Coordinates of C-alpha atoms in Angstrom, one line a residue:
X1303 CA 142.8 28.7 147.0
X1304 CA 145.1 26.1 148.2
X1305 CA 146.2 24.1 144.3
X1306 CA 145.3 20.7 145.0
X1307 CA 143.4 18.0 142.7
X1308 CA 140.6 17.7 141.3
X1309 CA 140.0 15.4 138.1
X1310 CA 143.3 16.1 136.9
X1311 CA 142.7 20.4 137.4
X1312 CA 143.6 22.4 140.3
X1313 CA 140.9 23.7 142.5
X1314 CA 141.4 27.1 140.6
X1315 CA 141.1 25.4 137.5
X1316 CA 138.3 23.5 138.0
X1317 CA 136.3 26.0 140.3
X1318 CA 136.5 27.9 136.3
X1319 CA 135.4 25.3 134.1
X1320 CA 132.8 23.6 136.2
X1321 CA 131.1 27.8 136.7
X1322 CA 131.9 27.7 140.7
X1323 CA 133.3 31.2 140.5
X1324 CA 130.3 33.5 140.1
X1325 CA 126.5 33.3 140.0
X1326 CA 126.0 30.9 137.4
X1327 CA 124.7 28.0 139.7
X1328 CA 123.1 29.8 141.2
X1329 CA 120.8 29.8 138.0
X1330 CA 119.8 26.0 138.7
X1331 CA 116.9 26.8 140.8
X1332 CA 114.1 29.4 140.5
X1333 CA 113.6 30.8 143.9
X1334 CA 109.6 30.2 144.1
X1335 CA 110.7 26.3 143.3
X1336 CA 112.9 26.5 146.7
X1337 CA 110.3 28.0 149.0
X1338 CA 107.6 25.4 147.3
X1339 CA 109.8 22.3 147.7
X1340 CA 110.0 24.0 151.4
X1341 CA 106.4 24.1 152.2
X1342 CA 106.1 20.7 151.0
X1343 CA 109.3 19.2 153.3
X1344 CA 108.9 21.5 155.9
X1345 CA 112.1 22.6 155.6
X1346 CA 111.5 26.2 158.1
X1347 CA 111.9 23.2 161.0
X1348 CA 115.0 22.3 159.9
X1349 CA 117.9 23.8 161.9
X1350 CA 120.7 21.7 161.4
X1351 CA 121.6 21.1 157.6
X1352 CA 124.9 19.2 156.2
X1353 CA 125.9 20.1 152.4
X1354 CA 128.2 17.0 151.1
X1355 CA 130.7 18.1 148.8
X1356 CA 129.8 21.6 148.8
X1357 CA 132.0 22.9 146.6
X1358 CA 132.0 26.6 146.8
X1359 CA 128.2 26.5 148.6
X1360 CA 126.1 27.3 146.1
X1361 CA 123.3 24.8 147.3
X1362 CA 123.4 24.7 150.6
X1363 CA 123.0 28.9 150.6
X1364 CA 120.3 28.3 148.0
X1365 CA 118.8 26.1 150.8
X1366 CA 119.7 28.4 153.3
X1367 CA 117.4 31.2 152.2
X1368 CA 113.9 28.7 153.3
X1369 CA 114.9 27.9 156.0
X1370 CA 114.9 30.1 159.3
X1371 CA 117.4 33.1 159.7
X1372 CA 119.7 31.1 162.3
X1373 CA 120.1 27.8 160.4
X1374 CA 123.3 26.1 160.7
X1375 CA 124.7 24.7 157.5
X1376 CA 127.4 22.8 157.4
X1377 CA 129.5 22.2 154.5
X1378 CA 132.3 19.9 153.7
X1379 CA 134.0 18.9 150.7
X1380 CA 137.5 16.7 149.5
X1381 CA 139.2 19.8 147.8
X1382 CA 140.1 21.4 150.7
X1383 CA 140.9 24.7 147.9
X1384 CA 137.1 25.3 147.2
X1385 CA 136.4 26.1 151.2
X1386 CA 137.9 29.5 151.1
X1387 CA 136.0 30.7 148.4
X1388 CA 132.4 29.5 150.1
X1389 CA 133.5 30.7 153.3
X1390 CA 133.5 34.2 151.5
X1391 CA 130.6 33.4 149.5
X1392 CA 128.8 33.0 152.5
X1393 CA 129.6 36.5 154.5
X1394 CA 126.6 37.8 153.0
X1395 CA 123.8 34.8 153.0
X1396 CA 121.5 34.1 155.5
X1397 CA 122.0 31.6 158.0
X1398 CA 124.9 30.3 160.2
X1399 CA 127.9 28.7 157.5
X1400 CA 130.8 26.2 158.6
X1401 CA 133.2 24.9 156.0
X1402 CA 135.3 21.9 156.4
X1403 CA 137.8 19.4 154.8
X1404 CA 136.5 16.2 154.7
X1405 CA 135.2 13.6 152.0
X1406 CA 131.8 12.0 151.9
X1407 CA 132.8 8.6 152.2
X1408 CA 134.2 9.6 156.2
X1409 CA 132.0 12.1 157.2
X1410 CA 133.4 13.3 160.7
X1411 CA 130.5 13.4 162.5
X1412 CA 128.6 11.6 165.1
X1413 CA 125.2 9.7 164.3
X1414 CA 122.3 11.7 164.4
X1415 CA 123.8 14.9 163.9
X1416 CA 121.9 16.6 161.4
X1417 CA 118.2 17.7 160.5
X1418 CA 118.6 17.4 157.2
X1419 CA 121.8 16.3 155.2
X1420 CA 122.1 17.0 150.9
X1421 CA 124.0 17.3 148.5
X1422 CA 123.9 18.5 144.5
X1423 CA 126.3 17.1 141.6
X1424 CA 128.3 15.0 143.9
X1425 CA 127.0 11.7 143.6
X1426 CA 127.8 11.9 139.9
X1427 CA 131.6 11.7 140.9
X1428 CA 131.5 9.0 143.5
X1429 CA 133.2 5.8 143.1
X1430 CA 130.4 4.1 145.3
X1431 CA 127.3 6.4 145.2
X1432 CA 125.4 3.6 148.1
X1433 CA 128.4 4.3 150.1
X1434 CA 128.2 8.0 150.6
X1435 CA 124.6 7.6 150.9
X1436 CA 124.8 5.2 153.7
X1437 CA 127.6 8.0 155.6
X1438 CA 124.9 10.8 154.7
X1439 CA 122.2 8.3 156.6
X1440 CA 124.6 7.6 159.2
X1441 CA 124.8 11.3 159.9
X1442 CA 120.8 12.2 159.2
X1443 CA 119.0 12.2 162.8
X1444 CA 116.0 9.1 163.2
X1445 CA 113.1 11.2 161.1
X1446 CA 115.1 13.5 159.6
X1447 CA 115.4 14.4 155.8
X1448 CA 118.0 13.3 153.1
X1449 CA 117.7 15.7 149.8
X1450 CA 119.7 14.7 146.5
X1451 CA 120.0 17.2 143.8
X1452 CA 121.6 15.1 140.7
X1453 CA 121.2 15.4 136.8
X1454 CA 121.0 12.3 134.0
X1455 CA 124.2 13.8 132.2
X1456 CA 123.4 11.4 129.3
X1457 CA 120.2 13.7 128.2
X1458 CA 121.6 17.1 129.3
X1459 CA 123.8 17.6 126.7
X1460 CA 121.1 16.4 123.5
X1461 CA 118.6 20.0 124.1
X1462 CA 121.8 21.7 122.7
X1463 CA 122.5 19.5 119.9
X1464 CA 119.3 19.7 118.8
X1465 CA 118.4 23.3 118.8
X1466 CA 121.7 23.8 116.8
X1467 CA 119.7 21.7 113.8
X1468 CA 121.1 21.1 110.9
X1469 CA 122.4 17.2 112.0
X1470 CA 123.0 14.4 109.5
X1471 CA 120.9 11.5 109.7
X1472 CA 122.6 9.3 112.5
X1473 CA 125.2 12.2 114.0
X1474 CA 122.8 13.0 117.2
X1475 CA 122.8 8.8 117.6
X1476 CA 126.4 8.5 117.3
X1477 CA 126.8 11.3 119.9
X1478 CA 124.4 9.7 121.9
X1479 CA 125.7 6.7 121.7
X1480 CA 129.5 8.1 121.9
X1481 CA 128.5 9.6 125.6
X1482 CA 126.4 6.4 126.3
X1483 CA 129.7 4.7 126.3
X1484 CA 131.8 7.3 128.0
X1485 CA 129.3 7.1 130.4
X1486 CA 129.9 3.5 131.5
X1487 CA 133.3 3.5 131.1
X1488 CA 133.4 5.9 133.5
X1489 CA 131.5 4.2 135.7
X1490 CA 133.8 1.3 135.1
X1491 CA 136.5 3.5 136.7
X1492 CA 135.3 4.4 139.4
X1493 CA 134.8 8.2 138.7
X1494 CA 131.3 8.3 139.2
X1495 CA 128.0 7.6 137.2
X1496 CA 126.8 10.1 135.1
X1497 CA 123.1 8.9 135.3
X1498 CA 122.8 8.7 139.0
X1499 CA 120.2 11.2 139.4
X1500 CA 117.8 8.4 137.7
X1501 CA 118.7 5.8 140.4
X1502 CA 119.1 8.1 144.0
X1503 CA 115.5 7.1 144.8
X1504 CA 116.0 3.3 144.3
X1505 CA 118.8 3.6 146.3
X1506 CA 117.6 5.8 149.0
X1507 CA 114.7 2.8 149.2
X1508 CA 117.4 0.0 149.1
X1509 CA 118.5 1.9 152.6
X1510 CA 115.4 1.9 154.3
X1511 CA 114.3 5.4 153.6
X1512 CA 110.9 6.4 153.8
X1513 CA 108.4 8.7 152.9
X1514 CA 110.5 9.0 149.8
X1515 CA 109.5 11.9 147.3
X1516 CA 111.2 12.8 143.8
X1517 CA 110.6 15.9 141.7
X1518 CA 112.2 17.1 138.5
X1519 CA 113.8 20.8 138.6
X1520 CA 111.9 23.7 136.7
X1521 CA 114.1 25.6 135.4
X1522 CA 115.2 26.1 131.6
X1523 CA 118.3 28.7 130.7
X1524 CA 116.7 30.2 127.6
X1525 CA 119.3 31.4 125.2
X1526 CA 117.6 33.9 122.5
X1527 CA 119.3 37.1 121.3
X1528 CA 120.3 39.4 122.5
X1529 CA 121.0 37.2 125.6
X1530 CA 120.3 39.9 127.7
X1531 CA 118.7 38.4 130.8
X1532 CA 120.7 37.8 134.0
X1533 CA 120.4 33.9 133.4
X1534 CA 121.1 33.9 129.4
X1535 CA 124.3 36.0 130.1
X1536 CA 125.7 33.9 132.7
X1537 CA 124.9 30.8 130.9
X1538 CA 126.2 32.1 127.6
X1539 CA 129.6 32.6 129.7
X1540 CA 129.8 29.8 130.9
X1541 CA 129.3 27.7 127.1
X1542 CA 132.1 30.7 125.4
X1543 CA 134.4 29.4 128.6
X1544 CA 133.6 25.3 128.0
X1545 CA 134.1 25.5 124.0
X1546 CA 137.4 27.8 124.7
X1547 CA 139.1 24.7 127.1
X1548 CA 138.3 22.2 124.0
X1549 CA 136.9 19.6 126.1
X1550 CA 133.9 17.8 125.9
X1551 CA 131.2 16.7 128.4
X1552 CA 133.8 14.3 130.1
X1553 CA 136.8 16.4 130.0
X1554 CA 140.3 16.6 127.6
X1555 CA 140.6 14.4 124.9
X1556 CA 142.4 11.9 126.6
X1557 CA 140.4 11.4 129.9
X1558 CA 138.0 10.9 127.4
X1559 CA 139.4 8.3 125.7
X1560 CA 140.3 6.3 128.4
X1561 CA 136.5 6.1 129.4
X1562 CA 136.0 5.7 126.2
X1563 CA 137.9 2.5 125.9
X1564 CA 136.6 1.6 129.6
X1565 CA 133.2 1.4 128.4
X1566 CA 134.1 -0.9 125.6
X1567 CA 134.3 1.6 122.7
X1568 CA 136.0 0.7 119.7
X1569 CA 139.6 3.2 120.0
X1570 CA 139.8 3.0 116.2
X1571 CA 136.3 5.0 115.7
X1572 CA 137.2 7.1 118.8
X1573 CA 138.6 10.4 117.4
X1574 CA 136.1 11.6 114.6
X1575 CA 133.6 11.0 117.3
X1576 CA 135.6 12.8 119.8
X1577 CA 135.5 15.4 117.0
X1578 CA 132.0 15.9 116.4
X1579 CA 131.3 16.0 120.4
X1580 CA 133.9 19.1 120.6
X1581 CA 132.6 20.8 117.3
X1582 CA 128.6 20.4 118.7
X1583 CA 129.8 23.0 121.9
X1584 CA 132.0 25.1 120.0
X1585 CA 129.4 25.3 117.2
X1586 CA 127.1 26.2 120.0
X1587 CA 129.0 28.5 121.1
X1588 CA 129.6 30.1 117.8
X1589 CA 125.9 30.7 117.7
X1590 CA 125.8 32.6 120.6
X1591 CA 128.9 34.8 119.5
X1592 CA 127.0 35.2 116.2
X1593 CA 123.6 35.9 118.0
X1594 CA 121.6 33.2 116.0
X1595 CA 121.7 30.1 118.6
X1596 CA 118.0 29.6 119.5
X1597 CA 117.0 27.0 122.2
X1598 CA 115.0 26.6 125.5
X1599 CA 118.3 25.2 127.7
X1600 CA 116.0 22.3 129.1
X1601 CA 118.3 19.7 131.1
X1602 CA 117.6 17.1 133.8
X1603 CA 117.8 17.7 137.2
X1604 CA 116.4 15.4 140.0
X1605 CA 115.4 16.3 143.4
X1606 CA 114.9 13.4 145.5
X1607 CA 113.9 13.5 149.3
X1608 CA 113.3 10.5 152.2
X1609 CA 113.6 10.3 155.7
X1610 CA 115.4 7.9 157.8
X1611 CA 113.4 5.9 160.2
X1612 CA 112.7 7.6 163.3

């Protein structure tokens, strides 16, 4: 992969941490969910799809196996070092793949292009989610389908830190309220909102969108012992590799930090809060090393669908 940025990592070393390498998003979606969500958009019409910020193509493959067998998918993302690795990926998927350089701000193609246009986990990152939203429009045919797949990152992480138990009286509020202010400050930087997946459908209406549709994802990744399903050893990877880089939900320490600060955070309570947020994913990930982590791996994942005005 070509070593350029991403969030302060290379593409290498962000491909790792964020579980592009592998199967492990695959895992986000049960396959009956796809084919349902596929009946109910009609998605076997579709025969021109763009994925924005594909990444390594996870999603748009996932997409690609309910839709017909010579779908065109289209993928393009601003680290030009992921494209190698979906271009690979996608030698054995159905459909027809295409990977390009490009960001979702500029998307370089005419209007009207595509059947259907989507993305997953990418809006959270945006400076300006309306923005890309109003390029993925631009791009959409008259009548065809936009499809958003984005998570509230504020409540994701809380399923853990509960099923570890054992938490003082005020620690999961302080965490809470630790990422709550991360969160903004973020935000406040322009490296993306964290909760967009709670606003895509109020946006997608500000735009004119109709026929506008919004489902929340199925799937759980169990983690009992043994761990010895497909999806509990993937996702038990992926937690031993998080709690080994000694970051927290938003990253190293000091990205952190300067959210933290961003969002209005108080720098002198900063680092036994910073602290407990590392110690809840290694302890986590402990558990699972120890085989005596118990919890249902719920998190929340939105799927939101509309259709630009024919």
């Amino acid at each position: 992969m070509t070593q350029e940025k991403n969030l302060g990592w290379s593409a290498a070393e962000y491909s790792e941490l964020v579980g592009f390498d592998g199967d492990w998003r695959d895992t986000w979606w049960h396959q009956d969910y796809l084919e349902l969500v596929a009946r109910r958009l009609d998605l076997a019409s579709v025969g021109t799809v763009l994925d924005v910020g594909c990444g390594v193509g996870h999603w748009g493959q996932r997409l690609a196996t309910v839709m017909s067998a010579d779908v065109e998918v289209i993928g393009v993302d601003h680290e030009a070092g992921f494209l190698d690795a979906a271009r690979a990926r996608a030698e054995t998927r159905p459909g027809r793949h295409t990977y390009l350089h490009a960001t979702g701000e500029t998307l370089p193609f005419e209007d009207g292009r595509f059947d259907l246009v989507t993305c997953q986990t990418v809006l959270i990152h945006v400076a300006d989610a309306r923005a890309v939203l109003r390029e993925m429009l631009r791009v959409t045919r008259p009548g065809g389908l936009v499809l958003l797949s984005e998570p509230n990152n504020l409540v994701d992480p809380v399923s853990n830190r509960i099923a570890l138990g054992g938490l003082e009286d005020g620690e999961l509020a302080r965490l809470f309220a630790f990422e709550a202010t991360c969160i903004r400050g973020r935000a406040a930087l322009g490296e993306g909102d964290a909760v967009v997946g709670e606003r895509m459908g109020g946006y997608l209406h500000e735009l004119g969108c109709v026929d506008l549709r919004t489902w929340t994802n199925d799937t759980c990744a169990p983690m009992y012992p043994p761990y010895d399903s497909p999806v509990a050893r993937l996702h038990a990877d992926a937690m031993q590799r998080w709690a080994s880089q000694g970051v927290g939900s938003f990253g190293p320490r000091e990205r952190t930090l300067a959210m933290y600060r961003a969002g209005g955070g108080d720098e002198d309570r900063f680092e036994p809060l910073w602290q407990a947020a590392v110690k809840s994913l290694a302890d986590v990930a402990a558990g699972i090393a120890a085989g005596r982590f118990r919890g249902p791996g719920g998190f929340m994942m939105y799927l939101v669908a509309g259709r630009k005005p024919g």
